[in-house]
Amino acid sequence: MWRDLLPVGRDARTGGYRRFAWNAADLECRAWFRAEAERRGLRYEIDRNGNQWAWYGGSAAAADPAWTPEDAVDAVVTGSHLDSVPDGGAYDGPLGVISSLAAFDLLIERGAEFRRPLAIVNFGDEEGARFGVACVGSRLAAGVLAPEAARDLRDADGVRLPDAMERAGHDPERIGADKELLGRIGAFVELHVEQGRHLVDVDAPVGVASAIWPHGRWRFDFRGEANHAGTTRLEDRRDPMLTYATTVLAARKKARLAGAVATFGKVAVEPNGTNAIPSLVRGWLDSRAPEEEVLESVVAEIGRAARERAERDGTDVEVVRESYSPIVEFAGGLRDRIAGHLGGVPVLPTGAGHDAGILSATLPTAMVFVRNPTGVSHSPAEFAEAADCLAGVDALADVLADLLSGTPDRADGTRSAEGPAA
């Protein structure tokens, strides 16, 4: 599976991936997922928001040939995503999907008991690389992103999200909250390559997520006056690039002092000429922190620094929050159950957003991490050793077998003392 998927959407020059929502590479990945599902005899379906599902009904389906995914109750779901950031690595997303399929194969090989249905999912547009909003597929399903707002999203070429979906054969009029689908799920476990070095430092191949830091994206519009780069004296300039550059440095300082992170990773300039002073510099800030109050304070401080510098430069600044995700504390009972079942593996927080985080407000979710020796993510340098990947598959299969062996009777996915033993 890894070899088949590896070349899809890979840029020969950078070695990174460009699997953006609904582009040719993404559609090839989606076709691969469907083929893998059907090869295993799983029930394949696409939900109203374009997310792909592969269902196995377990003992209920075995007893009833007419069983469909709509009959699922308290299903256990695993999976991740197949899209990428610009020039991203091979592991972020695909490792979770491939490991889910491999874990299913292990469960069948071991003759595991399926008292509950199992589904493997490929969530669409998790990275938000094309349309600027992360986790579009899961946000829509959970009702966190309004259909009207999603239909207004455009890519850098002006292509609207609905048009991209329609060209790929999906009806954009169907998008929206999917309470019926999510209501059939009892627990969601997402496996992901670690985006950091904690597991390397503690010498552990796998770990479990405790929480996701709150994070968001803010657009900073710096406006000035376009003019000739060679004839305009420095003291006569209203240069928004200068204001932007100073704000980037301020963001680094404010984040460091608060124990947070802040990154200006995307910028657009008008008129974007080598010999022209810009009239507009638009920069996108990504910031994350251990607590929501800290994040709000850091972003406010960055905005204040930008406005103070703009006053000196004769420019104007507007700050627009484009997305925000509050802190996610993964379901304690489910998280602790998984960590204990895996023999007390490390439990660690993460600063990266995930579909599991979006769904956590709706249903019990958890995450399993696989060691990344480079500590690098969203880059071709992202990596995981084959032995650690296989350890992740084993861990995921063990977790799924435990969850599939009975039905939870608590909101966090745990069982009462009267239920089947863990």
PDB file of N, CA and C in Angstrom, residues 163-205:
ATOM      1  N   ASP A 163     -17.411  24.604  -7.028  1.00  0.00           N
ATOM      2  CA  ASP A 163     -17.072  24.288  -8.422  1.00  0.00           C
ATOM      3  C   ASP A 163     -16.045  23.162  -8.489  1.00  0.00           C
ATOM      4  N   ALA A 164     -15.064  23.189  -7.574  1.00  0.00           N
ATOM      5  CA  ALA A 164     -14.054  22.126  -7.552  1.00  0.00           C
ATOM      6  C   ALA A 164     -14.693  20.789  -7.211  1.00  0.00           C
ATOM      7  N   MET A 165     -15.613  20.789  -6.248  1.00  0.00           N
ATOM      8  CA  MET A 165     -16.306  19.559  -5.875  1.00  0.00           C
ATOM      9  C   MET A 165     -17.155  19.041  -7.038  1.00  0.00           C
ATOM     10  N   GLU A 166     -17.838  19.951  -7.698  1.00  0.00           N
ATOM     11  CA  GLU A 166     -18.724  19.552  -8.793  1.00  0.00           C
ATOM     12  C   GLU A 166     -17.932  18.957  -9.957  1.00  0.00           C
ATOM     13  N   ARG A 167     -16.775  19.561 -10.255  1.00  0.00           N
ATOM     14  CA  ARG A 167     -15.935  19.034 -11.337  1.00  0.00           C
ATOM     15  C   ARG A 167     -15.443  17.625 -11.017  1.00  0.00           C
ATOM     16  N   ALA A 168     -15.321  17.329  -9.729  1.00  0.00           N
ATOM     17  CA  ALA A 168     -14.873  15.998  -9.305  1.00  0.00           C
ATOM     18  C   ALA A 168     -16.031  15.012  -9.181  1.00  0.00           C
ATOM     19  N   GLY A 169     -17.232  15.473  -9.513  1.00  0.00           N
ATOM     20  CA  GLY A 169     -18.386  14.582  -9.496  1.00  0.00           C
ATOM     21  C   GLY A 169     -19.174  14.561  -8.206  1.00  0.00           C
ATOM     22  N   HIS A 170     -18.910  15.521  -7.297  1.00  0.00           N
ATOM     23  CA  HIS A 170     -19.637  15.562  -6.023  1.00  0.00           C
ATOM     24  C   HIS A 170     -20.592  16.743  -6.008  1.00  0.00           C
ATOM     25  N   ASP A 171     -21.791  16.534  -5.481  1.00  0.00           N
ATOM     26  CA  ASP A 171     -22.825  17.567  -5.448  1.00  0.00           C
ATOM     27  C   ASP A 171     -22.588  18.507  -4.265  1.00  0.00           C
ATOM     28  N   PRO A 172     -22.184  19.767  -4.505  1.00  0.00           N
ATOM     29  CA  PRO A 172     -21.908  20.691  -3.401  1.00  0.00           C
ATOM     30  C   PRO A 172     -23.165  21.148  -2.673  1.00  0.00           C
ATOM     31  N   GLU A 173     -24.330  20.924  -3.266  1.00  0.00           N
ATOM     32  CA  GLU A 173     -25.570  21.328  -2.597  1.00  0.00           C
ATOM     33  C   GLU A 173     -25.878  20.436  -1.402  1.00  0.00           C
ATOM     34  N   ARG A 174     -25.216  19.291  -1.301  1.00  0.00           N
ATOM     35  CA  ARG A 174     -25.496  18.352  -0.214  1.00  0.00           C
ATOM     36  C   ARG A 174     -24.692  18.640   1.041  1.00  0.00           C
ATOM     37  N   ILE A 175     -23.677  19.479   0.966  1.00  0.00           N
ATOM     38  CA  ILE A 175     -22.776  19.658   2.099  1.00  0.00           C
ATOM     39  C   ILE A 175     -23.502  20.237   3.310  1.00  0.00           C
ATOM     40  N   GLY A 176     -23.024  19.865   4.494  1.00  0.00           N
ATOM     41  CA  GLY A 176     -23.620  20.376   5.724  1.00  0.00           C
ATOM     42  C   GLY A 176     -23.503  19.386   6.863  1.00  0.00           C
ATOM     43  N   ALA A 177     -23.995  19.785   8.028  1.00  0.00           N
ATOM     44  CA  ALA A 177     -23.917  18.956   9.226  1.00  0.00           C
ATOM     45  C   ALA A 177     -24.534  17.585   8.975  1.00  0.00           C
ATOM     46  N   ASP A 178     -23.873  16.541   9.468  1.00  0.00           N
ATOM     47  CA  ASP A 178     -24.314  15.161   9.234  1.00  0.00           C
ATOM     48  C   ASP A 178     -24.496  14.461  10.575  1.00  0.00           C
ATOM     49  N   LYS A 179     -25.527  14.888  11.308  1.00  0.00           N
ATOM     50  CA  LYS A 179     -25.775  14.326  12.638  1.00  0.00           C
ATOM     51  C   LYS A 179     -26.121  12.841  12.566  1.00  0.00           C
ATOM     52  N   GLU A 180     -26.790  12.440  11.499  1.00  0.00           N
ATOM     53  CA  GLU A 180     -27.189  11.032  11.377  1.00  0.00           C
ATOM     54  C   GLU A 180     -25.965  10.141  11.262  1.00  0.00           C
ATOM     55  N   LEU A 181     -24.990  10.557  10.458  1.00  0.00           N
ATOM     56  CA  LEU A 181     -23.772   9.768  10.282  1.00  0.00           C
ATOM     57  C   LEU A 181     -22.961   9.729  11.577  1.00  0.00           C
ATOM     58  N   LEU A 182     -22.706  10.894  12.162  1.00  0.00           N
ATOM     59  CA  LEU A 182     -21.902  10.924  13.382  1.00  0.00           C
ATOM     60  C   LEU A 182     -22.614  10.250  14.542  1.00  0.00           C
ATOM     61  N   GLY A 183     -23.937  10.227  14.493  1.00  0.00           N
ATOM     62  CA  GLY A 183     -24.694   9.563  15.548  1.00  0.00           C
ATOM     63  C   GLY A 183     -24.532   8.056  15.549  1.00  0.00           C
ATOM     64  N   ARG A 184     -24.004   7.499  14.456  1.00  0.00           N
ATOM     65  CA  ARG A 184     -23.783   6.055  14.382  1.00  0.00           C
ATOM     66  C   ARG A 184     -22.419   5.656  14.940  1.00  0.00           C
ATOM     67  N   ILE A 185     -21.603   6.650  15.322  1.00  0.00           N
ATOM     68  CA  ILE A 185     -20.238   6.380  15.748  1.00  0.00           C
ATOM     69  C   ILE A 185     -20.139   6.438  17.266  1.00  0.00           C
ATOM     70  N   GLY A 186     -19.500   5.414  17.853  1.00  0.00           N
ATOM     71  CA  GLY A 186     -19.300   5.384  19.293  1.00  0.00           C
ATOM     72  C   GLY A 186     -17.934   5.879  19.712  1.00  0.00           C
ATOM     73  N   ALA A 187     -16.922   5.766  18.827  1.00  0.00           N
ATOM     74  CA  ALA A 187     -15.565   6.214  19.150  1.00  0.00           C
ATOM     75  C   ALA A 187     -14.772   6.363  17.854  1.00  0.00           C
ATOM     76  N   PHE A 188     -13.880   7.359  17.832  1.00  0.00           N
ATOM     77  CA  PHE A 188     -12.993   7.579  16.692  1.00  0.00           C
ATOM     78  C   PHE A 188     -11.560   7.631  17.195  1.00  0.00           C
ATOM     79  N   VAL A 189     -10.698   6.783  16.614  1.00  0.00           N
ATOM     80  CA  VAL A 189      -9.285   6.733  16.987  1.00  0.00           C
ATOM     81  C   VAL A 189      -8.459   7.028  15.739  1.00  0.00           C
ATOM     82  N   GLU A 190      -7.667   8.087  15.789  1.00  0.00           N
ATOM     83  CA  GLU A 190      -6.837   8.482  14.643  1.00  0.00           C
ATOM     84  C   GLU A 190      -5.370   8.223  14.942  1.00  0.00           C
ATOM     85  N   LEU A 191      -4.717   7.463  14.074  1.00  0.00           N
ATOM     86  CA  LEU A 191      -3.271   7.269  14.172  1.00  0.00           C
ATOM     87  C   LEU A 191      -2.578   8.322  13.315  1.00  0.00           C
ATOM     88  N   HIS A 192      -1.478   8.881  13.825  1.00  0.00           N
ATOM     89  CA  HIS A 192      -0.786   9.952  13.100  1.00  0.00           C
ATOM     90  C   HIS A 192       0.697   9.909  13.432  1.00  0.00           C
ATOM     91  N   VAL A 193       1.524  10.280  12.469  1.00  0.00           N
ATOM     92  CA  VAL A 193       2.941  10.435  12.759  1.00  0.00           C
ATOM     93  C   VAL A 193       3.098  11.602  13.732  1.00  0.00           C
ATOM     94  N   GLU A 194       4.008  11.465  14.706  1.00  0.00           N
ATOM     95  CA  GLU A 194       4.197  12.567  15.647  1.00  0.00           C
ATOM     96  C   GLU A 194       4.788  13.769  14.924  1.00  0.00           C
ATOM     97  N   GLN A 195       4.301  14.936  15.268  1.00  0.00           N
ATOM     98  CA  GLN A 195       4.809  16.182  14.685  1.00  0.00           C
ATOM     99  C   GLN A 195       5.642  16.897  15.743  1.00  0.00           C
ATOM    100  N   GLY A 196       6.779  16.301  16.037  1.00  0.00           N
ATOM    101  CA  GLY A 196       7.653  16.767  17.093  1.00  0.00           C
ATOM    102  C   GLY A 196       8.598  15.644  17.493  1.00  0.00           C
ATOM    103  N   ARG A 197       9.331  15.821  18.618  1.00  0.00           N
ATOM    104  CA  ARG A 197      10.377  14.877  18.990  1.00  0.00           C
ATOM    105  C   ARG A 197      10.172  14.245  20.365  1.00  0.00           C
ATOM    106  N   HIS A 198       8.991  14.348  20.944  1.00  0.00           N
ATOM    107  CA  HIS A 198       8.803  13.828  22.301  1.00  0.00           C
ATOM    108  C   HIS A 198       9.078  12.326  22.369  1.00  0.00           C
ATOM    109  N   LEU A 199       8.538  11.561  21.427  1.00  0.00           N
ATOM    110  CA  LEU A 199       8.724  10.115  21.469  1.00  0.00           C
ATOM    111  C   LEU A 199      10.172   9.719  21.228  1.00  0.00           C
ATOM    112  N   VAL A 200      10.895  10.536  20.469  1.00  0.00           N
ATOM    113  CA  VAL A 200      12.328  10.284  20.294  1.00  0.00           C
ATOM    114  C   VAL A 200      13.041  10.482  21.621  1.00  0.00           C
ATOM    115  N   ASP A 201      12.711  11.547  22.322  1.00  0.00           N
ATOM    116  CA  ASP A 201      13.388  11.877  23.579  1.00  0.00           C
ATOM    117  C   ASP A 201      13.135  10.831  24.665  1.00  0.00           C
ATOM    118  N   VAL A 202      11.936  10.215  24.637  1.00  0.00           N
ATOM    119  CA  VAL A 202      11.627   9.215  25.671  1.00  0.00           C
ATOM    120  C   VAL A 202      11.823   7.790  25.154  1.00  0.00           C
ATOM    121  N   ASP A 203      12.329   7.665  23.914  1.00  0.00           N
ATOM    122  CA  ASP A 203      12.640   6.374  23.304  1.00  0.00           C
ATOM    123  C   ASP A 203      11.434   5.437  23.307  1.00  0.00           C
ATOM    124  N   ALA A 204      10.331   5.928  22.734  1.00  0.00           N
ATOM    125  CA  ALA A 204       9.114   5.116  22.634  1.00  0.00           C
ATOM    126  C   ALA A 204       8.607   5.146  21.193  1.00  0.00           C
ATOM    127  N   PRO A 205       8.245   3.999  20.609  1.00  0.00           N
ATOM    128  CA  PRO A 205       7.781   3.981  19.223  1.00  0.00           C
ATOM    129  C   PRO A 205       6.385   4.552  19.035  1.00  0.00           C
TER     130      PRO A 205
END
